[in-house]
mmCIF file of C-alpha atoms in Angstrom:
data_model
loop_
_atom_site.group_PDB
_atom_site.id
_atom_site.type_symbol
_atom_site.label_atom_id
_atom_site.label_comp_id
_atom_site.label_asym_id
_atom_site.label_seq_id
_atom_site.Cartn_x
_atom_site.Cartn_y
_atom_site.Cartn_z
ATOM 1 C CA VAL A 29 0.000 0.000 0.000
ATOM 2 C CA GLY A 30 2.888 2.339 0.818
ATOM 3 C CA ASN A 31 4.381 1.760 -2.630
ATOM 4 C CA TYR A 32 1.013 2.538 -4.215
ATOM 5 C CA TYR A 33 0.810 5.932 -2.529
ATOM 6 C CA SER A 34 4.464 6.599 -3.307
ATOM 7 C CA LEU A 35 3.849 6.032 -7.020
ATOM 8 C CA LYS A 36 0.850 8.380 -6.828
ATOM 9 C CA GLY A 37 3.049 11.057 -5.272
ATOM 10 C CA SER A 38 1.205 10.918 -1.934
ATOM 11 C CA HIS A 39 4.384 10.701 0.100
ATOM 12 C CA GLU A 40 2.888 11.548 3.491
ATOM 13 C CA LYS A 41 0.385 8.698 3.153
ATOM 14 C CA ALA A 42 3.178 6.391 1.980
ATOM 15 C CA VAL A 43 5.131 7.192 5.158
ATOM 16 C CA GLN A 44 2.077 6.329 7.260
ATOM 17 C CA TYR A 45 1.793 2.886 5.679
ATOM 18 C CA PHE A 46 5.511 2.158 5.896
ATOM 19 C CA ARG A 47 5.409 3.206 9.559
ATOM 20 C CA ARG A 48 2.478 0.828 10.061
ATOM 21 C CA ALA A 49 4.567 -2.004 8.593
ATOM 22 C CA LEU A 50 7.419 -1.097 10.953
ATOM 23 C CA SER A 51 5.094 -1.211 13.951
ATOM 24 C CA LEU A 52 4.664 -4.899 13.148
ATOM 25 C CA ASN A 53 8.370 -5.557 12.540
ATOM 26 C CA ARG A 54 10.924 -2.924 13.597
ATOM 27 C CA ASN A 55 13.740 -4.910 11.968
ATOM 28 C CA PHE A 56 12.248 -4.908 8.460
ATOM 29 C CA THR A 57 15.066 -3.076 6.672
ATOM 30 C CA PRO A 58 13.309 -2.443 3.316
ATOM 31 C CA ALA A 59 10.547 -0.522 5.082
ATOM 32 C CA TRP A 60 13.101 1.751 6.779
ATOM 33 C CA ILE A 61 14.781 2.401 3.431
ATOM 34 C CA LEU A 62 11.484 3.148 1.707
ATOM 35 C CA THR A 63 10.544 5.451 4.572
ATOM 36 C CA GLY A 64 13.829 7.274 4.032
ATOM 37 C CA HIS A 65 13.023 7.671 0.330
ATOM 38 C CA GLU A 66 9.626 9.164 1.152
ATOM 39 C CA TYR A 67 11.105 11.624 3.620
ATOM 40 C CA MET A 68 13.581 12.655 0.925
ATOM 41 C CA GLU A 69 10.650 13.376 -1.385
ATOM 42 C CA LEU A 70 9.099 15.447 1.407
ATOM 43 C CA LYS A 71 12.415 17.357 1.830
ATOM 44 C CA ASN A 72 12.553 16.173 5.456
ATOM 45 C CA THR A 73 16.264 15.355 5.531
ATOM 46 C CA PRO A 74 16.613 14.811 9.319
ATOM 47 C CA ALA A 75 13.862 12.175 9.226
ATOM 48 C CA ALA A 76 15.376 10.595 6.094
ATOM 49 C CA ILE A 77 18.794 10.365 7.783
ATOM 50 C CA GLU A 78 17.230 8.740 10.846
ATOM 51 C CA ALA A 79 15.423 6.166 8.684
ATOM 52 C CA TYR A 80 18.508 5.301 6.642
ATOM 53 C CA ARG A 81 20.704 5.100 9.756
ATOM 54 C CA THR A 82 18.224 2.701 11.346
ATOM 55 C CA ALA A 83 18.288 0.584 8.170
ATOM 56 C CA VAL A 84 22.089 0.222 8.129
ATOM 57 C CA SER A 85 22.192 -0.446 11.881
ATOM 58 C CA ILE A 86 19.878 -3.404 11.290
ATOM 59 C CA ASN A 87 21.607 -4.627 8.125
ATOM 60 C CA HIS A 88 24.948 -3.024 7.325
ATOM 61 C CA ARG A 89 25.189 -5.160 4.169
ATOM 62 C CA ASP A 90 22.233 -3.434 2.481
ATOM 63 C CA TYR A 91 23.823 -0.921 0.123
ATOM 64 C CA ARG A 92 20.554 1.010 -0.288
ATOM 65 C CA GLY A 93 20.753 2.443 3.215
ATOM 66 C CA TRP A 94 24.311 3.687 2.717
ATOM 67 C CA TYR A 95 23.431 5.045 -0.722
ATOM 68 C CA GLY A 96 20.401 6.825 0.704
ATOM 69 C CA LEU A 97 22.571 8.463 3.362
ATOM 70 C CA GLY A 98 24.986 9.572 0.646
ATOM 71 C CA GLN A 99 22.158 11.123 -1.365
ATOM 72 C CA THR A 100 20.815 12.930 1.696
ATOM 73 C CA TYR A 101 24.152 14.491 2.609
ATOM 74 C CA GLU A 102 24.822 15.360 -1.029
ATOM 75 C CA LEU A 103 21.471 17.172 -1.094
ATOM 76 C CA LEU A 104 22.734 19.166 1.895
ATOM 77 C CA SER A 105 25.967 19.933 -0.058
ATOM 78 C CA LEU A 106 27.986 18.079 2.602
ATOM 79 C CA TYR A 107 30.095 16.300 0.027
ATOM 80 C CA SER A 108 32.749 14.832 2.351
ATOM 81 C CA TYR A 109 30.032 13.114 4.389
ATOM 82 C CA ALA A 110 28.241 12.010 1.230
ATOM 83 C CA LEU A 111 31.466 10.483 -0.104
ATOM 84 C CA TYR A 112 31.918 8.479 3.090
ATOM 85 C CA TYR A 113 28.509 6.861 2.694
ATOM 86 C CA TYR A 114 28.782 6.412 -1.066
ATOM 87 C CA ARG A 115 32.078 4.565 -0.515
ATOM 88 C CA LYS A 116 30.292 2.253 1.903
ATOM 89 C CA ALA A 117 27.684 1.542 -0.778
ATOM 90 C CA MET A 118 30.376 1.096 -3.437
ATOM 91 C CA THR A 119 32.238 -1.549 -1.397
ATOM 92 C CA LEU A 120 29.002 -3.561 -1.391
ATOM 93 C CA ARG A 121 28.284 -2.911 -5.098
ATOM 94 C CA PRO A 122 31.707 -2.417 -6.753
ATOM 95 C CA THR A 123 30.396 -3.099 -10.263
ATOM 96 C CA ASP A 124 27.372 -0.792 -9.968
ATOM 97 C CA ALA A 125 28.011 2.281 -12.130
ATOM 98 C CA ARG A 126 25.575 4.333 -10.039
ATOM 99 C CA MET A 127 27.858 4.096 -7.017
ATOM 100 C CA TRP A 128 30.845 5.363 -9.001
ATOM 101 C CA CYS A 129 28.808 8.167 -10.589
ATOM 102 C CA ALA A 130 27.574 9.227 -7.166
ATOM 103 C CA MET A 131 31.129 9.447 -5.835
ATOM 104 C CA ALA A 132 32.282 11.244 -8.967
ATOM 105 C CA GLY A 133 29.464 13.762 -8.592
ATOM 106 C CA CYS A 134 30.712 14.656 -5.114
ATOM 107 C CA TYR A 135 34.295 15.083 -6.313
ATOM 108 C CA ASP A 136 32.910 17.163 -9.188
ATOM 109 C CA ASN A 137 31.501 19.613 -6.636
ATOM 110 C CA MET A 138 34.675 19.778 -4.526
ATOM 111 C CA GLU A 139 37.358 22.244 -5.525
ATOM 112 C CA GLY A 140 40.542 20.673 -6.872
ATOM 113 C CA ARG A 141 39.184 17.112 -6.955
ATOM 114 C CA GLU A 142 38.720 16.847 -10.724
ATOM 115 C CA LEU A 143 41.196 13.999 -11.180
ATOM 116 C CA GLU A 144 39.404 11.878 -8.588
ATOM 117 C CA ALA A 145 36.124 12.640 -10.355
ATOM 118 C CA VAL A 146 37.665 11.461 -13.639
ATOM 119 C CA LYS A 147 38.787 8.157 -12.071
ATOM 120 C CA CYS A 148 35.311 7.493 -10.672
ATOM 121 C CA TYR A 149 33.558 8.353 -13.927
ATOM 122 C CA GLU A 150 35.981 6.030 -15.758
ATOM 123 C CA LYS A 151 35.029 3.245 -13.341
ATOM 124 C CA ALA A 152 31.359 3.967 -13.997
ATOM 125 C CA TYR A 153 31.887 3.893 -17.759
ATOM 126 C CA ARG A 154 33.751 0.585 -17.571
ATOM 127 C CA ASN A 155 30.885 -0.844 -15.519
ATOM 128 C CA SER A 156 28.217 -0.197 -18.172
ATOM 129 C CA ASP A 157 26.819 3.152 -17.087
ATOM 130 C CA GLN A 158 23.233 2.607 -18.252
ATOM 131 C CA GLU A 159 22.131 6.141 -17.339
ATOM 132 C CA GLY A 160 24.738 7.700 -19.635
ATOM 133 C CA ILE A 161 26.097 10.076 -17.000
ATOM 134 C CA ALA A 162 29.788 9.200 -17.142
ATOM 135 C CA LEU A 163 30.688 9.822 -20.805
ATOM 136 C CA PRO A 164 29.608 13.489 -21.059
ATOM 137 C CA ARG A 165 31.212 14.302 -17.716
ATOM 138 C CA LEU A 166 34.473 12.590 -18.728
ATOM 139 C CA ALA A 167 34.540 14.577 -21.956
ATOM 140 C CA ARG A 168 33.884 17.904 -20.205
ATOM 141 C CA LEU A 169 36.334 17.274 -17.387
ATOM 142 C CA HIS A 170 39.147 16.364 -19.775
ATOM 143 C CA SER A 171 38.330 19.463 -21.819
ATOM 144 C CA ASP A 172 38.399 21.646 -18.678
ATOM 145 C CA LEU A 173 41.734 20.096 -17.694
ATOM 146 C CA GLY A 174 43.173 21.000 -21.105
ATOM 147 C CA GLN A 175 43.408 17.343 -22.174
ATOM 148 C CA LYS A 176 41.818 17.890 -25.571
ATOM 149 C CA GLU A 177 42.833 14.558 -27.081
ATOM 150 C CA ARG A 178 41.219 12.620 -24.228
ATOM 151 C CA ALA A 179 38.145 14.855 -24.404
ATOM 152 C CA ALA A 180 37.870 14.173 -28.136
ATOM 153 C CA HIS A 181 38.075 10.439 -27.464
ATOM 154 C CA TYR A 182 35.068 10.556 -25.149
ATOM 155 C CA TYR A 183 33.096 12.914 -27.360
ATOM 156 C CA LYS A 184 33.569 10.459 -30.239
ATOM 157 C CA GLU A 185 32.308 7.698 -27.944
ATOM 158 C CA ILE A 186 29.168 9.765 -27.337
ATOM 159 C CA LEU A 187 28.612 9.864 -31.107
ATOM 160 C CA GLY A 188 28.975 6.100 -31.312
ATOM 161 C CA GLY A 189 32.709 5.700 -31.767
ATOM 162 C CA ALA A 190 35.333 7.084 -34.125
ATOM 163 C CA GLY A 191 33.602 5.552 -37.154
ATOM 164 C CA ALA A 192 30.500 7.678 -36.582
ATOM 165 C CA MET A 193 32.248 10.688 -38.111
ATOM 166 C CA SER A 194 31.668 9.388 -41.648
ATOM 167 C CA THR A 195 27.933 8.638 -41.283
ATOM 168 C CA PRO A 196 25.350 10.870 -43.004
ATOM 169 C CA ALA A 197 23.935 13.828 -41.104
ATOM 170 C CA ARG A 198 20.896 12.885 -39.035
ATOM 171 C CA PRO A 199 18.141 15.263 -37.849
ATOM 172 C CA GLY A 200 17.013 15.463 -34.255
ATOM 173 C CA LEU A 201 20.406 15.279 -32.574
ATOM 174 C CA SER A 202 20.430 15.020 -28.793
ATOM 175 C CA GLU A 203 21.963 17.767 -26.654
ATOM 176 C CA LYS A 204 24.894 15.467 -25.896
ATOM 177 C CA SER A 205 25.493 14.865 -29.598
ATOM 178 C CA VAL A 206 25.344 18.587 -30.378
ATOM 179 C CA GLU A 207 27.876 19.287 -27.622
ATOM 180 C CA ALA A 208 30.137 16.514 -28.936
ATOM 181 C CA LEU A 209 29.953 17.676 -32.549
ATOM 182 C CA ALA A 210 30.642 21.297 -31.602
ATOM 183 C CA PHE A 211 33.708 20.298 -29.587
ATOM 184 C CA LEU A 212 35.030 17.998 -32.304
ATOM 185 C CA MET A 213 34.437 20.612 -35.002
ATOM 186 C CA ARG A 214 36.663 23.064 -33.082
ATOM 187 C CA TYR A 215 39.151 20.309 -32.233
ATOM 188 C CA TYR A 216 39.624 19.213 -35.849
ATOM 189 C CA LYS A 217 39.779 22.843 -36.947
ATOM 190 C CA GLN A 218 42.705 23.407 -34.576
ATOM 191 C CA LEU A 219 44.425 20.297 -35.959
ATOM 192 C CA ASN A 220 43.775 21.415 -39.557
ATOM 193 C CA GLN A 221 41.929 18.155 -40.194
ATOM 194 C CA LEU A 222 39.534 19.960 -42.484
ATOM 195 C CA GLU A 223 37.503 17.047 -43.822
ATOM 196 C CA LYS A 224 36.605 15.850 -40.325
ATOM 197 C CA CYS A 225 35.949 19.420 -39.265
ATOM 198 C CA GLN A 226 33.586 19.826 -42.207
ATOM 199 C CA GLU A 227 31.766 16.579 -41.376
ATOM 200 C CA CYS A 228 31.063 17.803 -37.856
ATOM 201 C CA ALA A 229 29.943 21.207 -39.102
ATOM 202 C CA MET A 230 27.630 19.639 -41.686
ATOM 203 C CA ARG A 231 25.945 17.530 -39.021
ATOM 204 C CA LEU A 232 25.437 20.633 -36.877
ATOM 205 C CA MET A 233 23.459 22.206 -39.709
ATOM 206 C CA ASP A 234 20.551 19.988 -38.584
ATOM 207 C CA THR A 235 20.399 21.860 -35.282
ATOM 208 C CA ALA A 236 19.285 25.325 -34.234
ATOM 209 C CA GLY A 237 20.951 28.004 -32.159
ATOM 210 C CA ALA A 238 24.530 29.155 -31.628
ATOM 211 C CA GLU A 239 26.081 25.860 -32.729
ATOM 212 C CA LYS A 240 24.456 26.093 -36.158
ATOM 213 C CA ASP A 241 25.659 29.684 -36.614
ATOM 214 C CA GLU A 242 29.187 28.667 -35.613
ATOM 215 C CA ALA A 243 29.053 25.690 -37.972
ATOM 216 C CA LYS A 244 28.063 27.963 -40.875
ATOM 217 C CA ALA A 245 31.054 30.201 -40.191
ATOM 218 C CA VAL A 246 33.404 27.228 -39.956
ATOM 219 C CA LEU A 247 32.099 25.769 -43.225
ATOM 220 C CA ARG A 248 32.789 29.066 -44.982
ATOM 221 C CA GLN A 249 36.349 29.048 -43.633
ATOM 222 C CA VAL A 250 36.926 25.414 -44.592
ATOM 223 C CA ARG A 251 35.665 25.943 -48.138
ATOM 224 C CA ALA A 252 37.718 29.100 -48.502
ATOM 225 C CA SER A 253 40.818 27.226 -47.352
ATOM 226 C CA TRP A 254 40.466 24.850 -50.307
ATOM 227 C CA THR A 255 40.758 27.778 -52.739
ATOM 228 C CA GLN A 256 43.756 29.502 -51.152
ATOM 229 C CA PRO A 257 46.724 28.603 -48.902
ATOM 230 C CA VAL A 258 45.666 27.439 -45.416
ATOM 231 C CA SER A 259 47.928 30.036 -43.730
ATOM 232 C CA GLY A 260 45.790 32.786 -45.219
ATOM 233 C CA ILE A 261 42.581 31.694 -43.492
ATOM 234 C CA PRO A 262 41.894 32.937 -39.933
ATOM 235 C CA GLY A 263 41.823 30.038 -37.463
ATOM 236 C CA PHE A 264 43.898 27.741 -39.687
ATOM 237 C CA GLY A 265 47.590 27.247 -40.093
#
């Protein structure tokens, strides 16, 4: 019944039913965890923390309690505490990409911890990150760190691998694909790899906004470079 009300968005009623279940069995860990989830939905973090702490005190092998504590402290922007609990969850689920993404997200929000974030996102990616969080963050972090070649590698992965650069332009590109194509267009332009640069720019013509305008300008430069020496074109050579 609690799950029914939770799905309907009636979180206060869900708490009542989970509490009723706990009155019958105080050691029923799943009910404590679900109660914690409902309190999170209600933005009642102290009550959520109490529920999750009770869950892990009953069964310290249930990763969901530790993960819930991590989420609660992350919501409070207490990233060091969140990391502690996410690590606990990760030791119980070392091949779960969500655990690695959660840890990476904390490092992402902590000044000077970019390299640790990269390592965690790489772990998530290697463990089949079904939610698709790791790849875009890896690409952006490497770009921010000035590691353009590594960033390009991950942006190409977003597009479906290096071979995707030669496929025909497709309408309806996702935001991630637009970001990847825009980066790679600039990257290949810097390397004077004009054919690849043009391919990226052509695919961006199926989008709208600043990226399309930039792609138009780049295409003009690329085409002009094929009619005169590269050194004479701004941005090339």
